[in-house]
mmCIF file of C-alpha atoms and ligand atoms in Angstrom:
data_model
loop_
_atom_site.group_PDB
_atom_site.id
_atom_site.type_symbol
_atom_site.label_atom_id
_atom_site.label_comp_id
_atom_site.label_asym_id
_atom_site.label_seq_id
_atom_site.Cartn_x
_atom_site.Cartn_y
_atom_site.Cartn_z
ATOM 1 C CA UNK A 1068 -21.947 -15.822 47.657
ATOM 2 C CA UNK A 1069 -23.058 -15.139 43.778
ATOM 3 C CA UNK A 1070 -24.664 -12.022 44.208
ATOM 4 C CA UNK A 1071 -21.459 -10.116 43.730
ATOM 5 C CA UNK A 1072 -22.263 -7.543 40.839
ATOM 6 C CA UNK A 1073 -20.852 -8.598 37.837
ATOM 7 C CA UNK A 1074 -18.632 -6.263 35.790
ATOM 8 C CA UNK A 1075 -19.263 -5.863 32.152
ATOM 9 C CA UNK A 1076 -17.310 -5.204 29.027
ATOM 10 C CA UNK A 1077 -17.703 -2.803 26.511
ATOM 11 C CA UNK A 1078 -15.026 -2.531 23.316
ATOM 12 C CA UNK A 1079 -15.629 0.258 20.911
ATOM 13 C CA UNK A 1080 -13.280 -0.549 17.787
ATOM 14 C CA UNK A 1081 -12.695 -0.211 14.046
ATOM 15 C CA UNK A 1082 -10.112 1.170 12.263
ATOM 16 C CA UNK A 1083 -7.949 4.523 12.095
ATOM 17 C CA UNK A 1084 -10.085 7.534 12.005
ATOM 18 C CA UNK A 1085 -13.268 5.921 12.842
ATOM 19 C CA UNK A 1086 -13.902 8.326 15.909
ATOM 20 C CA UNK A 1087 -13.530 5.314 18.580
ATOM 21 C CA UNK A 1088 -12.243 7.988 20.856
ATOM 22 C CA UNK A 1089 -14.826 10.605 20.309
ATOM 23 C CA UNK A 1090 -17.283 7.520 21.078
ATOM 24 C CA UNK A 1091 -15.753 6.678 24.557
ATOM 25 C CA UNK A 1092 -15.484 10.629 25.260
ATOM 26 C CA UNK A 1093 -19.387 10.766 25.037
ATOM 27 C CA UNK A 1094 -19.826 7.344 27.146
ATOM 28 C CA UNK A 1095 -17.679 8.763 30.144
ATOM 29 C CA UNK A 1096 -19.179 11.976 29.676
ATOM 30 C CA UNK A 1097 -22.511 10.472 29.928
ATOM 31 C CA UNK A 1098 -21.649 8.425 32.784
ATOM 32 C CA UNK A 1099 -20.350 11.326 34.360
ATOM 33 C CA UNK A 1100 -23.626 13.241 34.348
ATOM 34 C CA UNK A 1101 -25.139 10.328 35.970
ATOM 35 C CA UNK A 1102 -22.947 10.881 38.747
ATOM 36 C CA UNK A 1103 -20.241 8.363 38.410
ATOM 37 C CA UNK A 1104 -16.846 8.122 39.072
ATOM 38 C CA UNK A 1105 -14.641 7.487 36.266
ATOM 39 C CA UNK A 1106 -10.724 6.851 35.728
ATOM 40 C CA UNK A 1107 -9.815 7.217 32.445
ATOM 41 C CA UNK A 1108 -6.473 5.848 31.572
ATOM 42 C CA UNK A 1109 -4.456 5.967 28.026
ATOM 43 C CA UNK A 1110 -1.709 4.573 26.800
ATOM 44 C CA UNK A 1111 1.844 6.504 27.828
ATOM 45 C CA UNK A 1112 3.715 5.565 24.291
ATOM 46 C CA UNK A 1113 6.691 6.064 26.430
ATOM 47 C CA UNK A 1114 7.925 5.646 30.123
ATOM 48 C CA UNK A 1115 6.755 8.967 30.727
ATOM 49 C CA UNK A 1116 3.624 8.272 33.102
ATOM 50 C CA UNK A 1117 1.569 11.339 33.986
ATOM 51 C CA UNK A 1118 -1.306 13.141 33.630
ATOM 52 C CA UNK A 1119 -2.470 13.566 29.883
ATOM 53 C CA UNK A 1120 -5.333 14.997 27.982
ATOM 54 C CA UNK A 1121 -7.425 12.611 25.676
ATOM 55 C CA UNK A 1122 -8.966 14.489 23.347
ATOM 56 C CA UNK A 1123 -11.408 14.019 19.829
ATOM 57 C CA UNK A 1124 -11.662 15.859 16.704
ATOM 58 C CA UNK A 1125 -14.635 17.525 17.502
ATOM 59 C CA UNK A 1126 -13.315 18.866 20.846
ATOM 60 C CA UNK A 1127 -14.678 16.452 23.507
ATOM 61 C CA UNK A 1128 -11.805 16.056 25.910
ATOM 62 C CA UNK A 1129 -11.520 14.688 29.981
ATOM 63 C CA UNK A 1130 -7.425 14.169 32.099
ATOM 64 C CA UNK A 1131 -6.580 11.133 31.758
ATOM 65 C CA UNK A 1132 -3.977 8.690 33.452
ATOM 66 C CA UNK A 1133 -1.176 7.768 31.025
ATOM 67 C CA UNK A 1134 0.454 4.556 31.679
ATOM 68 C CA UNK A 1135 2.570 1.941 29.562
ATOM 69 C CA UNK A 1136 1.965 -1.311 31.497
ATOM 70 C CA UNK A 1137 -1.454 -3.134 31.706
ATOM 71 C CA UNK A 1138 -0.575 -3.679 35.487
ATOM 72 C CA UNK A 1139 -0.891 -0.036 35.804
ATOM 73 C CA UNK A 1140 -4.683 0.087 35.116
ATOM 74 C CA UNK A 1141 -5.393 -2.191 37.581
ATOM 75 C CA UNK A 1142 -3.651 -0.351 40.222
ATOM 76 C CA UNK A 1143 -5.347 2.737 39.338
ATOM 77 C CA UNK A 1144 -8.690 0.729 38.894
ATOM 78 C CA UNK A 1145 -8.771 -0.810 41.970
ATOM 79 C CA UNK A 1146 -7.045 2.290 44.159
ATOM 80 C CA UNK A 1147 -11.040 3.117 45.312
ATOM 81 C CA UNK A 1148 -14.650 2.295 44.535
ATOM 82 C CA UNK A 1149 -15.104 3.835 40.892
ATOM 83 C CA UNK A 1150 -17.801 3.057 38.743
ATOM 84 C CA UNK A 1151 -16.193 3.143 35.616
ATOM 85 C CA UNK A 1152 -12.606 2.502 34.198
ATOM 86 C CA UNK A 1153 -12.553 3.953 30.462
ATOM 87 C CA UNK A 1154 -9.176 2.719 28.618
ATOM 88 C CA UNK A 1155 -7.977 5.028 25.490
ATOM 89 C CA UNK A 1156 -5.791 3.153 22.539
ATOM 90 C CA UNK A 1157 -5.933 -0.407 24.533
ATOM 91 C CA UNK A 1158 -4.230 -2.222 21.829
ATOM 92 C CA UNK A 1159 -0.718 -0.723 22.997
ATOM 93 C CA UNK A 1160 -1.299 -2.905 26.532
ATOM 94 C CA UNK A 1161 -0.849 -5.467 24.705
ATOM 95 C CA UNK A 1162 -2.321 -9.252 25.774
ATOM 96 C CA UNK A 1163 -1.374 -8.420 29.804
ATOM 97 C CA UNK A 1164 -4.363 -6.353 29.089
ATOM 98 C CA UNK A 1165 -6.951 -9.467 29.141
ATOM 99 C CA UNK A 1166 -6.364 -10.929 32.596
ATOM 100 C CA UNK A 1167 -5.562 -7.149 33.622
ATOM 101 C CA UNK A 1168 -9.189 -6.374 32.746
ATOM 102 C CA UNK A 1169 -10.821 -9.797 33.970
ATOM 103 C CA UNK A 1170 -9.832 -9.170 37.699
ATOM 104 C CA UNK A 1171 -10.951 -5.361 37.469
ATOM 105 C CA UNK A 1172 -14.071 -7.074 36.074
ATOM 106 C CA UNK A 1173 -14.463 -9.569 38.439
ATOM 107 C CA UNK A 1174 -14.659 -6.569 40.863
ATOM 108 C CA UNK A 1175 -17.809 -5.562 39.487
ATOM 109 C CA UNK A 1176 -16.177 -2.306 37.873
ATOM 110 C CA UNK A 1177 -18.095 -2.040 34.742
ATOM 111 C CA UNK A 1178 -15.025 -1.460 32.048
ATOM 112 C CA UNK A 1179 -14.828 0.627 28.238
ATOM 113 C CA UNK A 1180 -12.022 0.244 26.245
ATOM 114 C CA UNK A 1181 -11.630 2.120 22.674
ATOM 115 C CA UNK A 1182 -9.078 0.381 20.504
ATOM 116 C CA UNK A 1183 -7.887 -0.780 17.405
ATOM 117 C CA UNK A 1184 -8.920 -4.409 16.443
ATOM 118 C CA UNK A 1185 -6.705 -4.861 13.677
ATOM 119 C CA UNK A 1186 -3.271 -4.052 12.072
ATOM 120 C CA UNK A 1187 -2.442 -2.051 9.337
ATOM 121 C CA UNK A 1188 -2.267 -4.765 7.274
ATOM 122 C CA UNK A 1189 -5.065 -6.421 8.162
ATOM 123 C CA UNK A 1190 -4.477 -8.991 11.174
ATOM 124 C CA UNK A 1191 -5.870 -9.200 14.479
ATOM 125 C CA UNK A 1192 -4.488 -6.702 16.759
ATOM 126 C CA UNK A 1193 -4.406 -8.197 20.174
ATOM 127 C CA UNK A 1194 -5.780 -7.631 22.953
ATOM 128 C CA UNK A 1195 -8.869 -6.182 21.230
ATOM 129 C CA UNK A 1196 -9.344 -9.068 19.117
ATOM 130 C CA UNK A 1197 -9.523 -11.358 22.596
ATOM 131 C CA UNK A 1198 -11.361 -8.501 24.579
ATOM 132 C CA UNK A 1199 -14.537 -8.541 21.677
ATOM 133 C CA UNK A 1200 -14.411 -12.220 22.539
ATOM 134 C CA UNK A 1201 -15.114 -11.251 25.740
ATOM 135 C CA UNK A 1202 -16.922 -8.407 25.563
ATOM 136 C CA UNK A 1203 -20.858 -8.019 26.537
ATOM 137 C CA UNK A 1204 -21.174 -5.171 24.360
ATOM 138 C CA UNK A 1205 -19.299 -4.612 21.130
ATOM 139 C CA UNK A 1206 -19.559 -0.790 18.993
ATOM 140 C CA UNK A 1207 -18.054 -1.581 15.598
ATOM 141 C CA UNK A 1208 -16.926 1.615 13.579
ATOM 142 C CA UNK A 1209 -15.948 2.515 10.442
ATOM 143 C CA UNK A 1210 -14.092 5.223 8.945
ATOM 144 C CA UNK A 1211 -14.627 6.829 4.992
ATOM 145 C CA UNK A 1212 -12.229 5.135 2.990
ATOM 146 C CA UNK A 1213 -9.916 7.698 1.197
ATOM 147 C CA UNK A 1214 -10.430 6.820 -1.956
ATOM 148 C CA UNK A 1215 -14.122 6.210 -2.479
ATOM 149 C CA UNK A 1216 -15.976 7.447 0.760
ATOM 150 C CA UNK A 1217 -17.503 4.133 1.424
ATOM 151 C CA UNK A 1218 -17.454 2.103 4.920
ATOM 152 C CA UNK A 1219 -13.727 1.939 5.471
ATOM 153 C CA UNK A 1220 -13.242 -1.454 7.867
ATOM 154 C CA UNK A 1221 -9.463 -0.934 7.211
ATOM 155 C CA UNK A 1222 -6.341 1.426 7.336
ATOM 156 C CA UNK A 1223 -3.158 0.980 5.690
ATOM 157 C CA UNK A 1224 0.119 2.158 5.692
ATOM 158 C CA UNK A 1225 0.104 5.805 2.906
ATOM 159 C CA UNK A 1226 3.265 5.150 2.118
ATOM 160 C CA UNK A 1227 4.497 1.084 2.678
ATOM 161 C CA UNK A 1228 7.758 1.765 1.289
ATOM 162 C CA UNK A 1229 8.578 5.080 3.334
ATOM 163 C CA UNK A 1230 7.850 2.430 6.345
ATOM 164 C CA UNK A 1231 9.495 -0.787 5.924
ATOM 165 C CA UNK A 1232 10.667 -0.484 9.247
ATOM 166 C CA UNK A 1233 6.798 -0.204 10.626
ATOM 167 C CA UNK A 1234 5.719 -3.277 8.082
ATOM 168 C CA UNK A 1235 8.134 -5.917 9.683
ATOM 169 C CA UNK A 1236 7.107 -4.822 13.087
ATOM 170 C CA UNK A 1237 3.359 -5.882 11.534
ATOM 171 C CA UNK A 1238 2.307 -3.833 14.706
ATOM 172 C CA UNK A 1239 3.142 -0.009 13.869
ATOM 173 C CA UNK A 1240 3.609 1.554 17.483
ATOM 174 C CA UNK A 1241 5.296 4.602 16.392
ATOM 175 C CA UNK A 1242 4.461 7.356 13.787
ATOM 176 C CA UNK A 1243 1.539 9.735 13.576
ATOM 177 C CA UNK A 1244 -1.852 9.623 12.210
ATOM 178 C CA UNK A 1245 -0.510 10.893 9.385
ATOM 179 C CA UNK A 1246 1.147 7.744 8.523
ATOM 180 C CA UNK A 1247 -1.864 5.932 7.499
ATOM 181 C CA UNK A 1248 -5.037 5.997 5.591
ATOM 182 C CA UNK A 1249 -8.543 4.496 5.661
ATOM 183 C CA UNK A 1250 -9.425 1.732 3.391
ATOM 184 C CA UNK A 1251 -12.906 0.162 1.855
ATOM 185 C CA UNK A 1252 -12.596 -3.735 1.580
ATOM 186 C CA UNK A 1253 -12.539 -3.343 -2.045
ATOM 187 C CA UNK A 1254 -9.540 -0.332 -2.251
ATOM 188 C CA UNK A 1255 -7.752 -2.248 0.813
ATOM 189 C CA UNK A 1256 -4.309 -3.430 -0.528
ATOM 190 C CA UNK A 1257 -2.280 -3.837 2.788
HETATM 191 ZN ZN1 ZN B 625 -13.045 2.496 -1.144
#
């Protein structure tokens, strides 16, 4: 049988400050108003797993499942029948995320993730770069860059050499918001 409905992917992405989160607050909300049942899950940061608030700037907020391991999200996926699974910062799953996501997928479980799609110095940040592969449905945002206000595609370390720890990581996992900055193409220097 091939009339199984097929799951689609949607990745909302860009760089620091971009309001990816804000973006995947107003798609669950949305979906929610339609009726739907949605599990939101976000990344733990630590081994604490628990309930967790995800929250945007401009005060949109839903609970949210915080786990550490991509396995995790498919449990919680695929516990019942939802109609939605909405992942917050995806890019700390790392690549388990991918096959994590094709199974939930293959379900027919329509799936957003919000996530960034590329390091603070500028390379691909897996799994985001594989999931817009993927993806059926791609939102691209930018942020202001902090120096001229244009379309900031990037964010960078404020201060490399407070973080030389973070820079030969490539990957910064740790450290606050406050860390980095947004970047233009042209004022990019990471
Ligand atoms: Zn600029």
């Amino acid at each position: 049988m091939h009339d199984r409905q097929a799951g689609r992917l949607r990745v909302i992405t860009g760089p620091m400050f971009a309001g990816k989160t804000e973006d995947l607050l107003h798609r669950i909300r949305g979906a929610r108003q339609q009726g739907d049942d949605v599990v939101v899950v976000t990344h733990a940061l630590d081994d604490r797993y628990g309930r967790r608030i995800v929250a945007s700037h401009t005060g949109l907020s839903t609970p949210a499942h915080a786990v550490t391991d991509a396995e995790a999200v498919a449990g919680l996926a695929l516990a019942r029948p939802v109609d939605l699974v909405a992942v917050d910062e995806a890019q700390f799953f790392g690549i388990g995320l991918v096959p994590v996501l094709n199974r939930i997928l293959d379900a027919g479980i329509p799936v957003d993730i919000a996530g960034l799609c590329m390091t603070f110095d500028g390379g691909p940040y897996e799994p985001i770069a594989t999931l817009m592969a993927h993806a059926e449905e791609i939102t691209k945002l930018t942020a202001a860059c902090e120096i001229c206000g244009r379309d900031a595609a990037f964010h960078q370390l404020r201060h490399p050499e407070a973080h030389a720890d973070a820079r030969e990581s490539s990957v910064a996992r740790v450290g606050g918001a406050e860390m980095y900055e947004a970047r233009c193409r042209r004022h990019f220097t990471g």
